[in-house]
Amino acid sequence: ELDVDKYEGFELLKDGRFGDTAYLQFKEKFSIKKLLSKAGKNYIFDVGKLIGDQIKLDQNELAGRKVDVWIPYARTYENIIAVNIPAGYTVDGLQDLNITVDNESGAFISTAKIDGSKLLIQTKKIYKKTFDKKESWTNYIAFLEPAYKFSQAKVVLKKL
């Protein structure tokens, strides 16, 4: 759903093909259009979109589950994001980007902080199991909902 303006590179760090603990890791660098909207002298930044689409559970899924949970494989998605803050601006709303939910079925953990003139964001979404009984569905809701909420998060770039 993101509109890429300029794709600057891809680097394969690990191919993840060998061993039980092998990870696929890569690094990309690109520019994206339409993540900012003007709000007076400030800007609204759709920062949550940087982690990609997340599962949105509908009311029926939140109400309960009728079948057991089957997942093809345990996996971890990790994002490390650095955003340059324009000179003369500060970032407001970071408190909504710091989330920790971790249980026996999975986790969603995110941190956001300012380091000099950069906004640093790290997220990790973990599916720990390939199978769970339907009674454990609330464990999945516990980390899937905050991941979706994060994907909708915005911060304000405030003019000093």
Tab-separated table of N, CA and C in Angstrom:
chain	number	residue	atom	x	y	z
A	1	GLU	N	0.814	-1.184	0.000
A	1	GLU	CA	0.000	0.000	0.000
A	1	GLU	C	0.868	1.263	0.000
A	2	LEU	N	2.166	1.118	0.247
A	2	LEU	CA	3.052	2.279	0.227
A	2	LEU	C	3.490	2.602	-1.192
A	3	ASP	N	3.599	3.884	-1.470
A	3	ASP	CA	3.999	4.355	-2.792
A	3	ASP	C	5.497	4.666	-2.757
A	4	VAL	N	6.323	3.782	-3.318
A	4	VAL	CA	7.776	3.956	-3.306
A	4	VAL	C	8.162	5.017	-4.333
A	5	ASP	N	8.891	6.021	-3.855
A	5	ASP	CA	9.363	7.110	-4.699
A	5	ASP	C	10.673	6.733	-5.385
A	6	LYS	N	11.628	6.240	-4.592
A	6	LYS	CA	12.932	5.894	-5.137
A	6	LYS	C	13.479	4.688	-4.377
A	7	TYR	N	13.837	3.651	-5.107
A	7	TYR	CA	14.425	2.459	-4.507
A	7	TYR	C	15.932	2.557	-4.664
A	8	GLU	N	16.643	2.562	-3.528
A	8	GLU	CA	18.075	2.833	-3.560
A	8	GLU	C	18.950	1.609	-3.338
A	9	GLY	N	18.384	0.502	-2.880
A	9	GLY	CA	19.249	-0.655	-2.739
A	9	GLY	C	18.697	-1.772	-1.889
A	10	PHE	N	19.258	-2.942	-2.137
A	10	PHE	CA	18.927	-4.168	-1.418
A	10	PHE	C	20.234	-4.877	-1.102
A	11	GLU	N	20.343	-5.363	0.140
A	11	GLU	CA	21.523	-6.124	0.526
A	11	GLU	C	21.061	-7.366	1.279
A	12	LEU	N	21.448	-8.538	0.802
A	12	LEU	CA	21.124	-9.793	1.477
A	12	LEU	C	22.161	-10.015	2.567
A	13	LEU	N	21.718	-10.037	3.814
A	13	LEU	CA	22.630	-10.217	4.939
A	13	LEU	C	22.796	-11.692	5.289
A	14	LYS	N	21.674	-12.428	5.320
A	14	LYS	CA	21.693	-13.874	5.576
A	14	LYS	C	20.591	-14.499	4.743
A	15	ASP	N	20.892	-15.638	4.104
A	15	ASP	CA	19.886	-16.239	3.219
A	15	ASP	C	18.892	-17.140	3.944
A	16	GLY	N	19.172	-17.524	5.191
A	16	GLY	CA	18.213	-18.273	6.002
A	16	GLY	C	17.919	-19.674	5.519
A	17	ARG	N	18.791	-20.248	4.701
A	17	ARG	CA	18.470	-21.536	4.100
A	17	ARG	C	18.973	-22.743	4.868
A	18	PHE	N	19.956	-22.594	5.728
A	18	PHE	CA	20.572	-23.763	6.333
A	18	PHE	C	20.480	-23.729	7.855
A	19	GLY	N	20.058	-24.830	8.435
A	19	GLY	CA	19.986	-24.949	9.883
A	19	GLY	C	18.630	-24.546	10.438
A	20	ASP	N	18.342	-25.055	11.616
A	20	ASP	CA	17.060	-24.782	12.264
A	20	ASP	C	16.954	-23.360	12.794
A	21	THR	N	18.076	-22.716	13.018
A	21	THR	CA	18.040	-21.361	13.571
A	21	THR	C	18.466	-20.315	12.549
A	22	ALA	N	18.500	-20.676	11.283
A	22	ALA	CA	18.903	-19.732	10.238
A	22	ALA	C	17.802	-18.714	9.991
A	23	TYR	N	18.199	-17.467	9.846
A	23	TYR	CA	17.259	-16.379	9.591
A	23	TYR	C	17.505	-15.788	8.208
A	24	LEU	N	16.423	-15.394	7.571
A	24	LEU	CA	16.517	-14.581	6.370
A	24	LEU	C	16.633	-13.148	6.848
A	25	GLN	N	17.712	-12.482	6.478
A	25	GLN	CA	17.900	-11.087	6.859
A	25	GLN	C	18.324	-10.299	5.633
A	26	PHE	N	17.701	-9.143	5.466
A	26	PHE	CA	18.069	-8.271	4.362
A	26	PHE	C	17.898	-6.825	4.779
A	27	LYS	N	18.518	-5.956	4.032
A	27	LYS	CA	18.447	-4.530	4.300
A	27	LYS	C	18.034	-3.847	3.009
A	28	GLU	N	17.066	-2.925	3.113
A	28	GLU	CA	16.616	-2.166	1.962
A	28	GLU	C	16.703	-0.678	2.282
A	29	LYS	N	16.900	0.105	1.249
A	29	LYS	CA	16.882	1.554	1.402
A	29	LYS	C	16.023	2.123	0.289
A	30	PHE	N	14.989	2.904	0.702
A	30	PHE	CA	14.076	3.465	-0.277
A	30	PHE	C	13.383	4.688	0.298
A	31	SER	N	12.823	5.493	-0.583
A	31	SER	CA	12.039	6.670	-0.205
A	31	SER	C	10.575	6.387	-0.510
A	32	ILE	N	9.694	6.870	0.371
A	32	ILE	CA	8.264	6.610	0.234
A	32	ILE	C	7.517	7.934	0.138
A	33	LYS	N	6.520	7.968	-0.729
A	33	LYS	CA	5.660	9.141	-0.867
A	33	LYS	C	4.470	9.034	0.089
A	34	LYS	N	3.873	10.162	0.408
A	34	LYS	CA	2.577	10.265	1.084
A	34	LYS	C	2.535	9.714	2.515
A	35	LEU	N	3.603	9.859	3.272
A	35	LEU	CA	3.554	9.490	4.677
A	35	LEU	C	3.361	10.708	5.572
A	36	LEU	N	3.433	11.887	4.966
A	36	LEU	CA	3.282	13.136	5.710
A	36	LEU	C	2.066	13.898	5.222
A	37	SER	N	1.382	14.541	6.155
A	37	SER	CA	0.315	15.466	5.777
A	37	SER	C	0.473	16.723	6.629
A	38	LYS	N	0.214	17.839	6.020
A	38	LYS	CA	0.376	19.144	6.667
A	38	LYS	C	-0.753	19.371	7.661
A	39	ALA	N	-0.394	19.910	8.837
A	39	ALA	CA	-1.371	20.267	9.866
A	39	ALA	C	-0.927	21.604	10.458
A	40	GLY	N	-1.295	22.673	9.803
A	40	GLY	CA	-0.830	23.996	10.223
A	40	GLY	C	0.660	24.111	9.946
A	41	LYS	N	1.426	24.465	10.975
A	41	LYS	CA	2.886	24.538	10.791
A	41	LYS	C	3.566	23.205	11.114
A	42	ASN	N	2.777	22.218	11.505
A	42	ASN	CA	3.283	20.892	11.852
A	42	ASN	C	2.951	19.886	10.752
A	43	TYR	N	3.453	18.660	10.941
A	43	TYR	CA	3.163	17.566	10.008
A	43	TYR	C	2.704	16.337	10.790
A	44	ILE	N	1.748	15.610	10.224
A	44	ILE	CA	1.326	14.310	10.747
A	44	ILE	C	2.086	13.258	9.946
A	45	PHE	N	2.788	12.384	10.659
A	45	PHE	CA	3.623	11.364	10.031
A	45	PHE	C	3.013	9.994	10.296
A	46	ASP	N	2.591	9.282	9.245
A	46	ASP	CA	2.014	7.937	9.349
A	46	ASP	C	3.122	6.914	9.582
A	47	VAL	N	3.748	6.991	10.723
A	47	VAL	CA	4.930	6.186	11.019
A	47	VAL	C	4.610	4.688	11.096
A	48	GLY	N	3.421	4.333	11.536
A	48	GLY	CA	3.048	2.923	11.669
A	48	GLY	C	3.055	2.162	10.358
A	49	LYS	N	2.842	2.860	9.253
A	49	LYS	CA	2.826	2.198	7.949
A	49	LYS	C	4.186	1.626	7.569
A	50	LEU	N	5.234	2.086	8.233
A	50	LEU	CA	6.577	1.632	7.901
A	50	LEU	C	6.809	0.149	8.218
A	51	ILE	N	5.970	-0.450	9.063
A	51	ILE	CA	6.154	-1.875	9.371
A	51	ILE	C	5.320	-2.775	8.461
A	52	GLY	N	4.615	-2.181	7.521
A	52	GLY	CA	3.825	-2.975	6.581
A	52	GLY	C	2.460	-3.326	7.131
A	53	ASP	N	1.661	-3.966	6.295
A	53	ASP	CA	0.304	-4.360	6.681
A	53	ASP	C	0.350	-5.367	7.833
A	54	GLN	N	-0.589	-5.224	8.729
A	54	GLN	CA	-0.728	-6.140	9.852
A	54	GLN	C	-2.133	-6.723	9.823
A	55	ILE	N	-2.303	-7.856	10.451
A	55	ILE	CA	-3.600	-8.531	10.481
A	55	ILE	C	-4.597	-7.702	11.283
A	56	LYS	N	-5.753	-7.432	10.661
A	56	LYS	CA	-6.840	-6.753	11.355
A	56	LYS	C	-7.918	-7.789	11.639
A	57	LEU	N	-8.148	-8.027	12.911
A	57	LEU	CA	-9.147	-9.010	13.309
A	57	LEU	C	-10.520	-8.362	13.312
A	58	ASP	N	-11.506	-9.056	12.733
A	58	ASP	CA	-12.864	-8.515	12.757
A	58	ASP	C	-13.577	-8.963	14.037
A	59	GLN	N	-14.755	-8.444	14.254
A	59	GLN	CA	-15.508	-8.710	15.479
A	59	GLN	C	-15.715	-10.201	15.723
A	60	ASN	N	-16.003	-10.961	14.674
A	60	ASN	CA	-16.204	-12.407	14.839
A	60	ASN	C	-14.943	-13.093	15.346
A	61	GLU	N	-13.794	-12.655	14.834
A	61	GLU	CA	-12.528	-13.264	15.264
A	61	GLU	C	-12.190	-12.872	16.700
A	62	LEU	N	-12.553	-11.668	17.091
A	62	LEU	CA	-12.295	-11.222	18.457
A	62	LEU	C	-13.210	-11.920	19.454
A	63	ALA	N	-14.409	-12.288	19.009
A	63	ALA	CA	-15.405	-12.892	19.900
A	63	ALA	C	-15.025	-14.305	20.333
A	64	GLY	N	-14.291	-15.005	19.510
A	64	GLY	CA	-13.928	-16.369	19.860
A	64	GLY	C	-13.467	-17.139	18.641
A	65	ARG	N	-13.027	-18.329	18.862
A	65	ARG	CA	-12.517	-19.152	17.767
A	65	ARG	C	-13.162	-20.520	17.867
A	66	LYS	N	-13.554	-21.048	16.712
A	66	LYS	CA	-14.237	-22.339	16.682
A	66	LYS	C	-13.310	-23.496	16.325
A	67	VAL	N	-12.131	-23.183	15.762
A	67	VAL	CA	-11.176	-24.229	15.385
A	67	VAL	C	-9.810	-23.924	15.990
A	68	ASP	N	-8.978	-24.944	16.077
A	68	ASP	CA	-7.635	-24.766	16.611
A	68	ASP	C	-6.806	-23.870	15.691
A	69	VAL	N	-5.710	-23.355	16.217
A	69	VAL	CA	-4.840	-22.437	15.487
A	69	VAL	C	-3.707	-23.237	14.850
A	70	TRP	N	-3.640	-23.204	13.538
A	70	TRP	CA	-2.574	-23.870	12.785
A	70	TRP	C	-1.791	-22.795	12.031
A	71	ILE	N	-0.491	-22.764	12.233
A	71	ILE	CA	0.380	-21.798	11.566
A	71	ILE	C	1.450	-22.609	10.843
A	72	PRO	N	1.745	-22.284	9.580
A	72	PRO	CA	2.681	-23.102	8.800
A	72	PRO	C	4.054	-23.279	9.445
A	73	TYR	N	4.553	-22.245	10.122
A	73	TYR	CA	5.868	-22.336	10.751
A	73	TYR	C	6.016	-21.197	11.753
A	74	ALA	N	6.796	-21.451	12.787
A	74	ALA	CA	7.110	-20.386	13.741
A	74	ALA	C	7.977	-19.367	13.005
A	75	ARG	N	7.804	-18.067	13.314
A	75	ARG	CA	8.573	-17.052	12.605
A	75	ARG	C	8.651	-15.768	13.407
A	76	THR	N	9.618	-14.947	13.010
A	76	THR	CA	9.821	-13.640	13.621
A	76	THR	C	9.972	-12.612	12.518
A	77	TYR	N	9.255	-11.499	12.662
A	77	TYR	CA	9.396	-10.357	11.757
A	77	TYR	C	10.000	-9.225	12.579
A	78	GLU	N	11.122	-8.711	12.111
A	78	GLU	CA	11.766	-7.622	12.834
A	78	GLU	C	12.020	-6.464	11.886
A	79	ASN	N	11.699	-5.265	12.350
A	79	ASN	CA	11.944	-4.040	11.587
A	79	ASN	C	12.837	-3.132	12.411
A	80	ILE	N	13.852	-2.609	11.776
A	80	ILE	CA	14.704	-1.590	12.388
A	80	ILE	C	14.644	-0.400	11.442
A	81	ILE	N	14.083	0.706	11.938
A	81	ILE	CA	13.777	1.857	11.090
A	81	ILE	C	14.448	3.098	11.668
A	82	ALA	N	15.105	3.854	10.813
A	82	ALA	CA	15.701	5.131	11.206
A	82	ALA	C	15.118	6.213	10.293
A	83	VAL	N	14.546	7.249	10.899
A	83	VAL	CA	13.934	8.340	10.151
A	83	VAL	C	14.648	9.630	10.544
A	84	ASN	N	15.120	10.377	9.556
A	84	ASN	CA	15.738	11.667	9.820
A	84	ASN	C	14.659	12.677	10.192
A	85	ILE	N	14.849	13.349	11.308
A	85	ILE	CA	13.921	14.396	11.745
A	85	ILE	C	14.409	15.703	11.117
A	86	PRO	N	13.541	16.396	10.401
A	86	PRO	CA	13.967	17.654	9.776
A	86	PRO	C	14.425	18.675	10.825
A	87	ALA	N	15.419	19.457	10.460
A	87	ALA	CA	15.903	20.513	11.353
A	87	ALA	C	14.746	21.441	11.708
A	88	GLY	N	14.676	21.835	12.982
A	88	GLY	CA	13.619	22.740	13.418
A	88	GLY	C	12.342	22.049	13.843
A	89	TYR	N	12.332	20.720	13.919
A	89	TYR	CA	11.142	19.961	14.318
A	89	TYR	C	11.469	19.015	15.468
A	90	THR	N	10.453	18.723	16.268
A	90	THR	CA	10.535	17.695	17.296
A	90	THR	C	9.438	16.673	17.001
A	91	VAL	N	9.506	15.534	17.666
A	91	VAL	CA	8.524	14.473	17.453
A	91	VAL	C	7.665	14.336	18.702
A	92	ASP	N	6.348	14.339	18.525
A	92	ASP	CA	5.404	14.182	19.616
A	92	ASP	C	4.564	12.928	19.365
A	93	GLY	N	4.390	12.107	20.400
A	93	GLY	CA	3.543	10.925	20.282
A	93	GLY	C	4.301	9.613	20.351
A	94	LEU	N	5.563	9.650	20.780
A	94	LEU	CA	6.354	8.418	20.843
A	94	LEU	C	5.820	7.418	21.862
A	95	GLN	N	5.150	7.910	22.909
A	95	GLN	CA	4.664	7.013	23.957
A	95	GLN	C	3.746	5.934	23.396
A	96	ASP	N	3.027	6.212	22.318
A	96	ASP	CA	2.121	5.228	21.718
A	96	ASP	C	2.858	4.177	20.899
A	97	LEU	N	4.159	4.379	20.681
A	97	LEU	CA	4.934	3.454	19.856
A	97	LEU	C	5.743	2.463	20.685
A	98	ASN	N	5.692	2.589	21.997
A	98	ASN	CA	6.421	1.679	22.882
A	98	ASN	C	5.438	0.673	23.472
A	99	ILE	N	5.523	-0.565	22.982
A	99	ILE	CA	4.548	-1.608	23.313
A	99	ILE	C	5.297	-2.900	23.627
A	100	THR	N	4.849	-3.615	24.651
A	100	THR	CA	5.404	-4.938	24.934
A	100	THR	C	4.272	-5.885	25.301
A	101	VAL	N	4.040	-6.862	24.448
A	101	VAL	CA	3.102	-7.951	24.716
A	101	VAL	C	3.860	-9.229	24.381
A	102	ASP	N	3.985	-10.116	25.359
A	102	ASP	CA	4.757	-11.343	25.159
A	102	ASP	C	4.081	-12.448	25.957
A	103	ASN	N	3.668	-13.508	25.277
A	103	ASN	CA	3.053	-14.641	25.963
A	103	ASN	C	3.549	-15.941	25.324
A	104	GLU	N	3.007	-17.054	25.734
A	104	GLU	CA	3.508	-18.360	25.279
A	104	GLU	C	3.269	-18.629	23.788
A	105	SER	N	2.338	-17.912	23.171
A	105	SER	CA	2.028	-18.131	21.757
A	105	SER	C	2.747	-17.171	20.821
A	106	GLY	N	3.020	-15.956	21.304
A	106	GLY	CA	3.664	-14.979	20.433
A	106	GLY	C	3.946	-13.687	21.154
A	107	ALA	N	4.434	-12.718	20.395
A	107	ALA	CA	4.781	-11.434	20.990
A	107	ALA	C	4.738	-10.329	19.949
A	108	PHE	N	4.492	-9.126	20.421
A	108	PHE	CA	4.722	-7.912	19.632
A	108	PHE	C	5.407	-6.931	20.566
A	109	ILE	N	6.600	-6.523	20.168
A	109	ILE	CA	7.407	-5.619	20.980
A	109	ILE	C	7.873	-4.488	20.077
A	110	SER	N	7.662	-3.257	20.523
A	110	SER	CA	8.127	-2.116	19.743
A	110	SER	C	8.735	-1.077	20.673
A	111	THR	N	9.777	-0.433	20.175
A	111	THR	CA	10.406	0.664	20.904
A	111	THR	C	10.625	1.808	19.932
A	112	ALA	N	10.518	3.008	20.464
A	112	ALA	CA	10.766	4.201	19.659
A	112	ALA	C	11.484	5.212	20.538
A	113	LYS	N	12.516	5.833	19.980
A	113	LYS	CA	13.251	6.842	20.730
A	113	LYS	C	13.894	7.817	19.759
A	114	ILE	N	14.292	8.948	20.301
A	114	ILE	CA	15.004	9.950	19.527
A	114	ILE	C	16.480	9.815	19.863
A	115	ASP	N	17.314	9.774	18.842
A	115	ASP	CA	18.766	9.738	19.018
A	115	ASP	C	19.349	10.822	18.117
A	116	GLY	N	19.666	11.950	18.723
A	116	GLY	CA	20.144	13.081	17.932
A	116	GLY	C	19.037	13.597	17.044
A	117	SER	N	19.271	13.565	15.739
A	117	SER	CA	18.256	14.035	14.791
A	117	SER	C	17.550	12.877	14.091
A	118	LYS	N	17.543	11.704	14.716
A	118	LYS	CA	16.892	10.532	14.132
A	118	LYS	C	15.824	9.977	15.070
A	119	LEU	N	14.743	9.539	14.469
A	119	LEU	CA	13.721	8.767	15.160
A	119	LEU	C	14.050	7.306	14.887
A	120	LEU	N	14.339	6.559	15.944
A	120	LEU	CA	14.696	5.147	15.810
A	120	LEU	C	13.554	4.280	16.313
A	121	ILE	N	13.112	3.371	15.455
A	121	ILE	CA	11.991	2.487	15.772
A	121	ILE	C	12.431	1.053	15.532
A	122	GLN	N	12.110	0.196	16.479
A	122	GLN	CA	12.377	-1.221	16.306
A	122	GLN	C	11.115	-1.980	16.685
A	123	THR	N	10.685	-2.884	15.812
A	123	THR	CA	9.526	-3.728	16.119
A	123	THR	C	9.902	-5.186	15.918
A	124	LYS	N	9.253	-6.022	16.692
A	124	LYS	CA	9.453	-7.464	16.548
A	124	LYS	C	8.111	-8.140	16.780
A	125	LYS	N	7.682	-8.942	15.811
A	125	LYS	CA	6.445	-9.719	15.928
A	125	LYS	C	6.848	-11.180	15.813
A	126	ILE	N	6.475	-11.966	16.814
A	126	ILE	CA	6.933	-13.352	16.902
A	126	ILE	C	5.733	-14.300	16.996
A	127	TYR	N	5.720	-15.271	16.116
A	127	TYR	CA	4.794	-16.402	16.223
A	127	TYR	C	5.631	-17.550	16.767
A	128	LYS	N	5.380	-17.961	18.007
A	128	LYS	CA	6.242	-18.930	18.679
A	128	LYS	C	5.876	-20.384	18.399
A	129	LYS	N	4.658	-20.622	17.942
A	129	LYS	CA	4.181	-21.995	17.778
A	129	LYS	C	3.613	-22.223	16.386
A	130	THR	N	3.483	-23.496	16.036
A	130	THR	CA	2.812	-23.843	14.788
A	130	THR	C	1.405	-24.378	15.047
A	131	PHE	N	1.114	-24.668	16.312
A	131	PHE	CA	-0.209	-25.176	16.671
A	131	PHE	C	-0.578	-24.719	18.074
A	132	ASP	N	-1.829	-24.350	18.252
A	132	ASP	CA	-2.395	-24.049	19.562
A	132	ASP	C	-3.853	-24.493	19.559
A	133	LYS	N	-4.332	-24.897	20.708
A	133	LYS	CA	-5.755	-25.211	20.854
A	133	LYS	C	-6.559	-23.915	20.738
A	134	LYS	N	-7.798	-24.018	20.300
A	134	LYS	CA	-8.636	-22.830	20.113
A	134	LYS	C	-8.789	-22.032	21.404
A	135	GLU	N	-8.652	-22.685	22.553
A	135	GLU	CA	-8.769	-21.996	23.837
A	135	GLU	C	-7.620	-20.998	24.061
A	136	SER	N	-6.545	-21.142	23.313
A	136	SER	CA	-5.400	-20.220	23.430
A	136	SER	C	-5.498	-19.033	22.475
A	137	TRP	N	-6.600	-18.913	21.752
A	137	TRP	CA	-6.762	-17.838	20.770
A	137	TRP	C	-6.562	-16.449	21.386
A	138	THR	N	-6.959	-16.268	22.636
A	138	THR	CA	-6.777	-14.962	23.277
A	138	THR	C	-5.305	-14.560	23.346
A	139	ASN	N	-4.403	-15.536	23.399
A	139	ASN	CA	-2.963	-15.223	23.349
A	139	ASN	C	-2.600	-14.542	22.029
A	140	TYR	N	-3.209	-14.982	20.944
A	140	TYR	CA	-2.932	-14.401	19.617
A	140	TYR	C	-3.538	-13.005	19.506
A	141	ILE	N	-4.760	-12.864	19.996
A	141	ILE	CA	-5.393	-11.545	19.994
A	141	ILE	C	-4.512	-10.554	20.760
A	142	ALA	N	-3.924	-11.023	21.862
A	142	ALA	CA	-3.126	-10.159	22.727
A	142	ALA	C	-1.950	-9.509	22.008
A	143	PHE	N	-1.355	-10.178	21.000
A	143	PHE	CA	-0.239	-9.543	20.284
A	143	PHE	C	-0.607	-9.090	18.868
A	144	LEU	N	-1.622	-9.684	18.258
A	144	LEU	CA	-2.031	-9.250	16.915
A	144	LEU	C	-2.708	-7.883	16.934
A	145	GLU	N	-3.536	-7.633	17.936
A	145	GLU	CA	-4.222	-6.340	18.034
A	145	GLU	C	-3.243	-5.173	18.225
A	146	PRO	N	-2.280	-5.257	19.144
A	146	PRO	CA	-1.312	-4.152	19.274
A	146	PRO	C	-0.460	-3.966	18.012
A	147	ALA	N	-0.146	-5.044	17.298
A	147	ALA	CA	0.620	-4.915	16.050
A	147	ALA	C	-0.194	-4.137	15.022
A	148	TYR	N	-1.487	-4.449	14.916
A	148	TYR	CA	-2.339	-3.701	13.983
A	148	TYR	C	-2.448	-2.242	14.423
A	149	LYS	N	-2.659	-2.024	15.718
A	149	LYS	CA	-2.778	-0.658	16.229
A	149	LYS	C	-1.500	0.131	15.924
A	150	PHE	N	-0.343	-0.496	16.092
A	150	PHE	CA	0.917	0.180	15.777
A	150	PHE	C	0.949	0.579	14.305
A	151	SER	N	0.481	-0.306	13.426
A	151	SER	CA	0.517	-0.022	11.985
A	151	SER	C	-0.349	1.176	11.602
A	152	GLN	N	-1.254	1.568	12.496
A	152	GLN	CA	-2.123	2.723	12.246
A	152	GLN	C	-1.624	3.986	12.970
A	153	ALA	N	-0.523	3.860	13.706
A	153	ALA	CA	-0.036	4.957	14.560
A	153	ALA	C	0.524	6.123	13.733
A	154	LYS	N	0.351	7.296	14.310
A	154	LYS	CA	0.867	8.522	13.726
A	154	LYS	C	1.608	9.295	14.818
A	155	VAL	N	2.599	10.064	14.414
A	155	VAL	CA	3.255	11.005	15.324
A	155	VAL	C	3.176	12.385	14.684
A	156	VAL	N	3.401	13.390	15.489
A	156	VAL	CA	3.368	14.759	15.008
A	156	VAL	C	4.791	15.307	14.972
A	157	LEU	N	5.171	15.833	13.827
A	157	LEU	CA	6.428	16.561	13.711
A	157	LEU	C	6.088	18.021	14.007
A	158	LYS	N	6.489	18.485	15.186
A	158	LYS	CA	6.127	19.834	15.633
A	158	LYS	C	7.231	20.826	15.303
A	159	LYS	N	6.817	21.931	14.750
A	159	LYS	CA	7.738	23.030	14.425
A	159	LYS	C	8.171	23.688	15.741
A	160	LEU	N	9.465	23.877	15.905
A	160	LEU	CA	9.986	24.534	17.109
A	160	LEU	C	9.705	26.025	17.091
